DNA sequence: ATGCTGACTATGT
DNA sequence: TACATAGCCAGCA
């Protein structure tokens, strides 16, 4: 047990979440639940949203590539510009939206190689 | 301690 | 298709 043990468990979870999001390639998206699963946190999709909301503007994590299970950009409670920025960034990397405003996940969902499965 | 809230999701009506 | 509800759980008053 070294000095690293003092890091709160929640911080560790967040790092795992960020590590997964960082792997999502351009032009692809992942759902909150998918990220949670890959991060070894099954069923904790909300924690993924919480972790992403905590990112600061200088972060290089591609947070915009995470959308909800319906292929939609989740509305922010505060109604800020984040959602619009997300839409812009995705469109910029050629992620398409259907006429119903949903991203066809069967086409743009990130499918990591089976060899990558977060940490067990 | 206790209760609310939120960038979620699966399920049911 | 559109709500409602039950799980989920960290952060904060």
Coordinates of N, CA and C (backbone and C1' of nucleotides) in Angstrom, one line a residue:
Chain A
X1 N 0.8 -1.2 0.0 CA 0.0 0.0 0.0 C 0.9 1.2 0.0
X2 N 0.8 2.0 -1.1 CA 1.7 3.2 -1.1 C 0.9 4.5 -1.0
X3 N 1.5 5.5 -1.4 CA 0.8 6.8 -1.2 C -0.4 7.0 -2.1
X4 N -0.4 6.2 -3.2 CA -1.5 6.2 -4.1 C -2.8 5.8 -3.5
X5 N -2.8 5.1 -2.4 CA -4.0 4.6 -1.8 C -4.9 5.7 -1.3
X6 N -4.3 6.9 -1.1 CA -5.1 7.9 -0.5 C -6.1 8.5 -1.6
X7 N -5.9 8.1 -2.9 CA -6.7 8.6 -3.9 C -8.1 8.0 -3.7
X8 N -9.2 8.8 -3.6 CA -10.5 8.3 -3.4 C -10.9 7.4 -4.5
X9 N -11.7 6.4 -4.2 CA -12.2 5.4 -5.2 C -12.9 6.1 -6.3
X10 N -13.7 7.2 -6.0 CA -14.4 7.8 -7.1 C -13.5 8.4 -8.1
X11 N -12.3 8.9 -7.7 CA -11.4 9.5 -8.6 C -10.8 8.4 -9.5
X12 N -10.7 7.2 -9.0 CA -10.2 6.0 -9.8 C -11.2 5.7 -10.8
X13 N -12.5 5.7 -10.4 CA -13.6 5.4 -11.4 C -13.6 6.4 -12.5
X14 N -13.4 7.7 -12.1 CA -13.4 8.7 -13.1 C -12.3 8.5 -14.1
X15 N -11.1 8.2 -13.6 CA -9.9 7.9 -14.5 C -10.2 6.8 -15.5
X16 N -10.9 5.8 -15.0 CA -11.2 4.7 -15.9 C -12.2 5.1 -17.0
X17 N -13.2 6.0 -16.6 CA -14.1 6.5 -17.5 C -13.4 7.3 -18.6
X18 N -12.6 8.2 -18.1 CA -11.8 9.1 -19.1 C -11.0 8.2 -20.0
X19 N -10.4 7.2 -19.5 CA -9.5 6.3 -20.3 C -10.3 5.7 -21.4
X20 N -11.5 5.3 -21.1 CA -12.4 4.7 -22.2 C -12.8 5.8 -23.2
X21 N -13.3 6.9 -22.7 CA -13.7 8.0 -23.6 C -12.6 8.4 -24.5
X22 N -11.4 8.4 -24.0 CA -10.2 8.9 -24.8 C -10.0 7.9 -26.0
X23 N -10.5 6.7 -25.9 CA -10.2 5.8 -27.0 C -11.3 5.8 -28.1
X24 N -12.3 6.5 -27.9 CA -13.4 6.6 -28.9 C -12.8 7.4 -30.1
X25 N -12.7 6.7 -31.3 CA -12.2 7.4 -32.5 C -13.1 8.5 -33.1
X26 N -12.4 9.3 -33.8 CA -13.2 10.4 -34.5 C -14.2 9.7 -35.4
X27 N -15.4 10.4 -35.6 CA -16.4 9.8 -36.4 C -17.2 8.7 -35.8
X28 N -17.0 8.4 -34.5 CA -17.7 7.4 -33.9 C -18.3 7.9 -32.5
X29 N -19.3 7.2 -32.0 CA -19.8 7.6 -30.7 C -20.0 6.4 -29.9
X30 N -20.2 6.6 -28.6 CA -20.4 5.5 -27.6 C -21.5 6.1 -26.7
X31 N -22.3 5.2 -26.1 CA -23.3 5.6 -25.2 C -22.8 5.6 -23.8
X32 N -23.5 6.3 -22.9 CA -23.0 6.4 -21.5 C -22.9 5.0 -20.9
X33 N -23.9 4.2 -21.2 CA -24.0 2.9 -20.6 C -22.8 2.1 -21.2
X34 N -22.5 2.2 -22.4 CA -21.4 1.5 -23.1 C -20.1 1.9 -22.4
X35 N -19.9 3.2 -22.2 CA -18.6 3.6 -21.6 C -18.5 3.0 -20.2
X36 N -19.6 3.0 -19.5 CA -19.6 2.5 -18.1 C -19.2 1.1 -18.1
X37 N -19.8 0.3 -19.0 CA -19.5 -1.1 -19.1 C -18.0 -1.3 -19.4
X38 N -17.5 -0.6 -20.4 CA -16.1 -0.8 -20.8 C -15.1 -0.3 -19.7
X39 N -15.6 0.6 -18.8 CA -14.8 1.0 -17.7 C -14.9 0.1 -16.5
X40 N -15.6 -1.0 -16.7 CA -15.8 -1.9 -15.6 C -16.7 -1.4 -14.5
X41 N -17.7 -0.6 -14.9 CA -18.7 0.0 -14.0 C -20.1 -0.2 -14.6
X42 N -20.4 -1.5 -14.7 CA -21.7 -1.8 -15.3 C -22.9 -1.2 -14.6
X43 N -23.8 -0.6 -15.4 CA -25.0 0.0 -14.8 C -24.8 1.3 -14.2
X44 N -23.6 1.9 -14.4 CA -23.4 3.2 -13.8 C -23.3 4.3 -14.8
X45 N -24.2 4.3 -15.8 CA -24.2 5.2 -16.9 C -24.2 6.7 -16.3
X46 N -25.0 6.9 -15.3 CA -25.1 8.2 -14.7 C -23.8 8.8 -14.2
X47 N -22.9 7.8 -13.8 CA -21.6 8.3 -13.3 C -20.8 8.8 -14.4
X48 N -21.0 8.2 -15.6 CA -20.3 8.6 -16.8 C -20.6 10.1 -17.1
X49 N -21.9 10.4 -17.1 CA -22.4 11.7 -17.4 C -21.8 12.7 -16.3
X50 N -21.8 12.2 -15.1 CA -21.3 13.0 -14.0 C -19.8 13.3 -14.2
X51 N -19.1 12.3 -14.6 CA -17.6 12.5 -14.7 C -17.4 13.5 -15.9
X52 N -18.1 13.3 -17.0 CA -17.9 14.2 -18.1 C -18.3 15.6 -17.8
X53 N -19.3 15.8 -17.0 CA -19.7 17.2 -16.6 C -18.6 17.8 -15.8
X54 N -17.8 17.0 -15.1 CA -16.8 17.6 -14.3 C -15.5 18.0 -15.0
X55 N -15.5 17.7 -16.3 CA -14.3 18.0 -17.1 C -14.2 19.5 -17.3
X56 N -13.0 20.1 -17.3 CA -12.9 21.5 -17.5 C -12.6 21.7 -19.0
X57 N -12.8 23.0 -19.5 CA -12.7 23.3 -20.9 C -11.3 23.0 -21.5
X58 N -10.3 23.0 -20.7 CA -9.0 22.7 -21.3 C -8.7 21.2 -21.5
X59 N -9.7 20.4 -21.1 CA -9.5 18.9 -21.2 C -9.4 18.5 -22.7
X60 N -8.7 17.5 -23.0 CA -8.5 17.0 -24.4 C -9.4 15.8 -24.5
X61 N -10.1 15.4 -23.5 CA -11.0 14.2 -23.6 C -12.1 14.5 -24.6
X62 N -12.3 13.6 -25.6 CA -13.4 13.8 -26.6 C -14.8 13.5 -26.0
X63 N -15.2 14.3 -25.0 CA -16.5 14.1 -24.3 C -17.7 14.2 -25.3
X64 N -17.5 14.9 -26.4 CA -18.6 15.0 -27.3 C -19.0 13.7 -28.0
X65 N -18.2 12.7 -27.9 CA -18.5 11.5 -28.6 C -19.3 10.5 -27.7
X66 N -19.8 11.0 -26.6 CA -20.7 10.2 -25.8 C -22.1 10.7 -25.8
X67 N -23.0 9.9 -26.3 CA -24.4 10.3 -26.4 C -25.3 9.3 -25.6
X68 N -26.5 9.5 -25.6 CA -27.4 8.6 -24.8 C -27.8 7.4 -25.6
X69 N -28.4 6.4 -24.9 CA -28.8 5.2 -25.6 C -29.7 5.3 -26.7
X70 N -30.4 6.4 -26.9 CA -31.3 6.6 -28.0 C -30.6 7.3 -29.2
X71 N -29.3 7.5 -29.1 CA -28.6 8.1 -30.1 C -28.8 9.7 -30.1
X72 N -29.2 10.2 -29.0 CA -29.5 11.6 -29.0 C -28.5 12.3 -28.0
X73 N -28.3 13.6 -28.2 CA -27.4 14.4 -27.4 C -28.3 14.7 -26.2
X74 N -27.8 14.3 -25.0 CA -28.6 14.6 -23.8 C -28.7 16.0 -23.5
X75 N -29.9 16.5 -23.2 CA -30.1 17.9 -22.8 C -29.4 18.2 -21.4
X76 N -28.8 19.3 -21.3 CA -28.2 19.7 -20.1 C -29.3 20.4 -19.2
X77 N -29.3 20.1 -18.0 CA -30.3 20.7 -17.1 C -30.2 22.3 -17.1
X78 N -28.9 22.8 -17.2 CA -28.7 24.2 -17.1 C -29.0 24.9 -18.5
X79 N -29.3 24.1 -19.5 CA -29.6 24.7 -20.8 C -28.4 25.4 -21.4
X80 N -27.2 25.1 -21.0 CA -26.0 25.8 -21.5 C -25.7 25.5 -22.9
X81 N -24.6 26.0 -23.5 CA -24.2 25.8 -24.9 C -23.6 24.4 -25.2
X82 N -23.3 23.7 -24.1 CA -22.6 22.4 -24.3 C -23.2 21.5 -25.3
X83 N -24.5 21.3 -25.2 CA -25.2 20.4 -26.1 C -25.1 20.9 -27.6
X84 N -25.2 22.2 -27.8 CA -25.1 22.7 -29.2 C -23.6 22.5 -29.7
X85 N -22.7 22.7 -28.8 CA -21.3 22.5 -29.2 C -21.0 21.1 -29.5
X86 N -21.6 20.2 -28.8 CA -21.5 18.8 -29.0 C -22.0 18.4 -30.4
X87 N -23.1 19.0 -30.7 CA -23.7 18.7 -32.0 C -22.8 19.2 -33.2
X88 N -22.2 20.3 -32.9 CA -21.3 20.9 -33.9 C -20.1 20.1 -34.1
X89 N -19.5 19.7 -33.0 CA -18.3 18.9 -33.1 C -18.5 17.5 -33.7
X90 N -19.7 16.9 -33.5 CA -20.0 15.6 -34.1 C -20.2 15.8 -35.6
X91 N -20.9 16.9 -36.0 CA -21.2 17.1 -37.4 C -19.9 17.3 -38.1
X92 N -19.0 18.0 -37.4 CA -17.7 18.3 -38.0 C -16.9 17.1 -38.3
X93 N -17.1 16.0 -37.5 CA -16.3 14.8 -37.8 C -17.2 13.8 -38.6
X94 N -18.2 14.3 -39.3 CA -19.0 13.5 -40.2 C -19.9 12.5 -39.5
X95 N -20.3 12.8 -38.2 CA -21.3 11.9 -37.6 C -22.6 12.4 -38.0
X96 N -23.4 11.5 -38.7 CA -24.7 12.0 -39.2 C -25.9 11.8 -38.2
X97 N -26.8 12.7 -38.4 CA -28.1 12.7 -37.6 C -29.2 12.4 -38.5
X98 N -30.2 11.6 -38.1 CA -31.3 11.3 -38.9 C -32.3 12.5 -38.8
X99 N -33.3 12.4 -39.6 CA -34.3 13.5 -39.7 C -35.0 13.6 -38.3
X100 N -34.9 12.6 -37.5 CA -35.6 12.6 -36.2 C -34.6 13.1 -35.1
X101 N -33.4 13.6 -35.6 CA -32.5 14.1 -34.6 C -31.6 13.1 -33.9
X102 N -31.8 11.8 -34.3 CA -31.0 10.8 -33.7 C -29.9 10.3 -34.5
X103 N -28.8 9.9 -33.9 CA -27.6 9.4 -34.6 C -27.9 7.9 -34.8
X104 N -27.9 7.3 -36.0 CA -28.1 5.9 -36.1 C -27.0 5.1 -35.5
X105 N -27.2 4.6 -34.3 CA -26.1 3.9 -33.6 C -25.6 2.7 -34.4
X106 N -26.5 2.0 -35.1 CA -26.1 0.8 -35.8 C -25.0 1.2 -36.8
X107 N -24.9 2.4 -37.1 CA -23.9 2.9 -38.1 C -22.7 3.6 -37.5
X108 N -23.0 4.4 -36.5 CA -21.9 5.2 -35.9 C -21.3 4.8 -34.6
X109 N -21.9 3.8 -34.0 CA -21.5 3.3 -32.7 C -20.1 2.8 -32.7
X110 N -19.3 3.1 -31.8 CA -17.9 2.6 -31.7 C -18.0 1.2 -31.2
X111 N -17.2 0.3 -31.9 CA -17.2 -1.1 -31.5 C -15.7 -1.4 -31.3
X112 N -15.3 -1.3 -30.1 CA -13.9 -1.6 -29.8 C -13.6 -3.1 -30.0
X113 N -12.3 -3.3 -30.3 CA -11.9 -4.7 -30.5 C -12.1 -5.5 -29.2
X114 N -12.5 -6.7 -29.4 CA -12.8 -7.6 -28.2 C -11.6 -7.6 -27.2
X115 N -10.4 -7.4 -27.7 CA -9.3 -7.4 -26.8 C -9.3 -6.3 -25.7
X116 N -10.0 -5.2 -26.1 CA -10.1 -4.1 -25.1 C -11.3 -4.2 -24.3
X117 N -11.2 -4.5 -23.0 CA -12.3 -4.6 -22.1 C -12.0 -3.9 -20.8
X118 N -11.6 -2.7 -20.8 CA -11.4 -2.0 -19.6 C -10.6 -2.8 -18.6
X119 N -10.7 -2.5 -17.4 CA -9.9 -3.4 -16.4 C -11.0 -4.3 -15.6
X120 N -10.7 -5.5 -15.5 CA -11.6 -6.5 -14.8 C -11.4 -6.3 -13.4
Chain B
dA1 P -23.8 8.1 8.9 O5' -24.9 9.2 9.4 C5' -25.6 9.1 10.6 C4' -26.8 9.9 10.6 C3' -27.7 9.5 9.4 O3' -29.1 9.6 9.8 C1' -27.0 11.8 9.1
dT2 P -30.2 8.8 9.1 O5' -31.1 9.8 8.3 C5' -31.0 11.2 8.6 C4' -31.6 12.0 7.5 C3' -32.3 11.1 6.4 O3' -33.5 11.7 6.0 C1' -30.7 12.6 5.4
dG3 P -34.5 11.0 4.9 O5' -34.4 12.1 3.8 C5' -34.4 13.5 4.1 C4' -34.2 14.3 2.9 C3' -34.9 13.8 1.7 O3' -35.5 14.9 0.9 C1' -32.6 14.0 1.3
dC4 P -36.5 14.6 -0.3 O5' -35.7 15.4 -1.5 C5' -34.4 15.8 -1.2 C4' -33.9 16.8 -2.3 C3' -34.4 16.5 -3.7 O3' -34.3 17.7 -4.4 C1' -32.1 15.8 -3.5
dT5 P -34.9 17.7 -6.0 O5' -33.5 17.6 -6.8 C5' -32.5 18.5 -6.6 C4' -31.3 18.1 -7.4 C3' -31.6 17.7 -8.8 O3' -30.8 18.4 -9.7 C1' -30.2 16.1 -7.8
dG6 P -31.3 18.7 -11.2 O5' -30.3 17.9 -12.0 C5' -28.9 18.2 -12.0 C4' -28.1 17.1 -12.5 C3' -28.5 16.5 -13.9 O3' -27.4 16.3 -14.8 C1' -28.3 14.8 -12.3
dA7 P -27.5 17.5 -15.8 O5' -27.1 16.4 -17.0 C5' -27.4 16.6 -18.2 C4' -26.9 15.4 -19.0 C3' -26.4 14.2 -18.3 O3' -26.8 13.0 -19.0 C1' -24.7 15.0 -19.6
dC8 P -28.2 12.3 -18.6 O5' -27.8 10.8 -18.2 C5' -26.6 10.2 -18.7 C4' -26.7 8.7 -18.7 C3' -27.6 8.2 -19.8 O3' -27.0 7.0 -20.3 C1' -28.5 7.5 -17.7
dT9 P -27.7 6.3 -21.5 O5' -28.6 5.2 -20.8 C5' -28.0 4.3 -19.9 C4' -29.0 3.2 -19.6 C3' -29.8 2.7 -20.7 O3' -30.0 1.3 -20.6 C1' -31.2 3.3 -18.9
dA10 P -30.4 0.4 -21.9 O5' -31.4 -0.7 -21.2 C5' -31.1 -1.2 -19.9 C4' -32.3 -1.7 -19.2 C3' -33.3 -2.4 -20.2 O3' -33.8 -3.6 -19.6 C1' -34.4 -0.6 -19.2
dT11 P -34.9 -4.5 -20.3 O5' -36.2 -4.0 -19.7 C5' -36.4 -3.9 -18.3 C4' -37.7 -3.4 -17.9 C3' -38.9 -3.9 -18.8 O3' -39.9 -4.4 -18.0 C1' -39.0 -1.6 -18.7
dG12 P -41.2 -5.2 -18.6 O5' -42.4 -4.2 -18.2 C5' -42.5 -3.6 -16.9 C4' -43.6 -2.6 -16.9 C3' -44.8 -3.0 -17.7 O3' -46.0 -2.7 -17.1 C1' -43.9 -0.9 -18.5
dT13 P -47.4 -3.3 -17.6 O5' -48.2 -1.9 -18.0 C5' -48.3 -0.9 -17.0 C4' -48.8 0.4 -17.6 C3' -50.0 0.2 -18.5 O3' -51.0 1.2 -18.2 C1' -48.3 1.4 -19.7
Chain C
dT1 P -40.8 6.2 -32.9 O5' -42.1 6.7 -32.1 C5' -42.9 7.6 -32.8 C4' -43.7 8.4 -31.8 C3' -42.8 9.1 -30.8 O3' -43.2 10.4 -30.5 C1' -44.4 7.7 -29.7
dA2 P -42.5 11.3 -29.4 O5' -43.3 11.1 -28.0 C5' -44.7 11.4 -28.0 C4' -45.2 11.3 -26.6 C3' -44.3 11.9 -25.6 O3' -45.0 12.6 -24.6 C1' -44.6 9.7 -25.0
dC3 P -44.3 13.9 -23.8 O5' -44.5 13.5 -22.3 C5' -43.9 12.4 -21.7 C4' -44.9 11.8 -20.7 C3' -44.3 11.8 -19.3 O3' -45.4 11.9 -18.3 C1' -44.5 9.6 -20.1
dA4 P -45.1 12.2 -16.8 O5' -44.9 10.7 -16.3 C5' -46.0 9.8 -16.3 C4' -45.6 8.5 -15.5 C3' -44.8 8.9 -14.2 O3' -45.3 8.1 -13.1 C1' -43.6 7.4 -15.6
dT5 P -44.7 8.2 -11.7 O5' -43.7 7.0 -11.7 C5' -44.1 5.8 -12.2 C4' -43.1 4.6 -11.9 C3' -42.3 5.0 -10.6 O3' -42.2 3.8 -9.9 C1' -40.9 4.5 -12.5
dA6 P -41.4 3.9 -8.4 O5' -40.3 2.8 -8.7 C5' -40.6 1.7 -9.5 C4' -39.2 0.9 -9.8 C3' -38.3 0.9 -8.6 O3' -37.6 -0.3 -8.6 C1' -37.3 2.0 -10.4
dG7 P -36.9 -0.8 -7.3 O5' -35.4 -1.2 -7.9 C5' -34.4 -0.2 -7.9 C4' -33.4 -0.5 -8.9 C3' -32.0 -0.2 -8.3 O3' -31.1 -1.1 -8.6 C1' -32.4 1.2 -10.1
dC8 P -29.7 -1.1 -7.7 O5' -28.9 0.1 -8.3 C5' -28.3 0.1 -9.6 C4' -27.6 1.4 -9.9 C3' -26.8 1.9 -8.8 O3' -25.5 1.6 -8.9 C1' -28.1 3.6 -9.9
dC9 P -24.7 1.4 -7.5 O5' -24.2 2.9 -7.2 C5' -23.3 3.5 -8.2 C4' -23.1 4.9 -7.7 C3' -22.8 5.1 -6.2 O3' -21.9 6.1 -6.1 C1' -24.5 6.5 -6.8
dA10 P -20.6 6.0 -5.2 O5' -19.9 7.4 -5.4 C5' -19.5 7.8 -6.7 C4' -19.7 9.3 -6.9 C3' -19.0 10.1 -5.8 O3' -18.5 11.3 -6.4 C1' -21.4 10.6 -5.9
dG11 P -17.6 12.3 -5.6 O5' -18.5 13.5 -5.3 C5' -19.0 14.2 -6.4 C4' -19.9 15.3 -6.0 C3' -19.4 16.2 -4.8 O3' -19.7 17.5 -5.1 C1' -21.5 15.3 -4.3
dC12 P -18.9 18.7 -4.3 O5' -20.1 19.4 -3.5 C5' -21.3 19.7 -4.2 C4' -22.5 19.9 -3.3 C3' -22.1 20.6 -2.0 O3' -23.0 21.7 -1.8 C1' -23.5 18.7 -1.6
dA13 P -22.5 23.0 -0.8 O5' -23.9 23.2 0.0 C5' -25.1 23.6 -0.7 C4' -26.3 23.0 -0.1 C3' -26.5 23.6 1.3 O3' -27.9 23.8 1.4 C1' -26.4 21.3 1.5

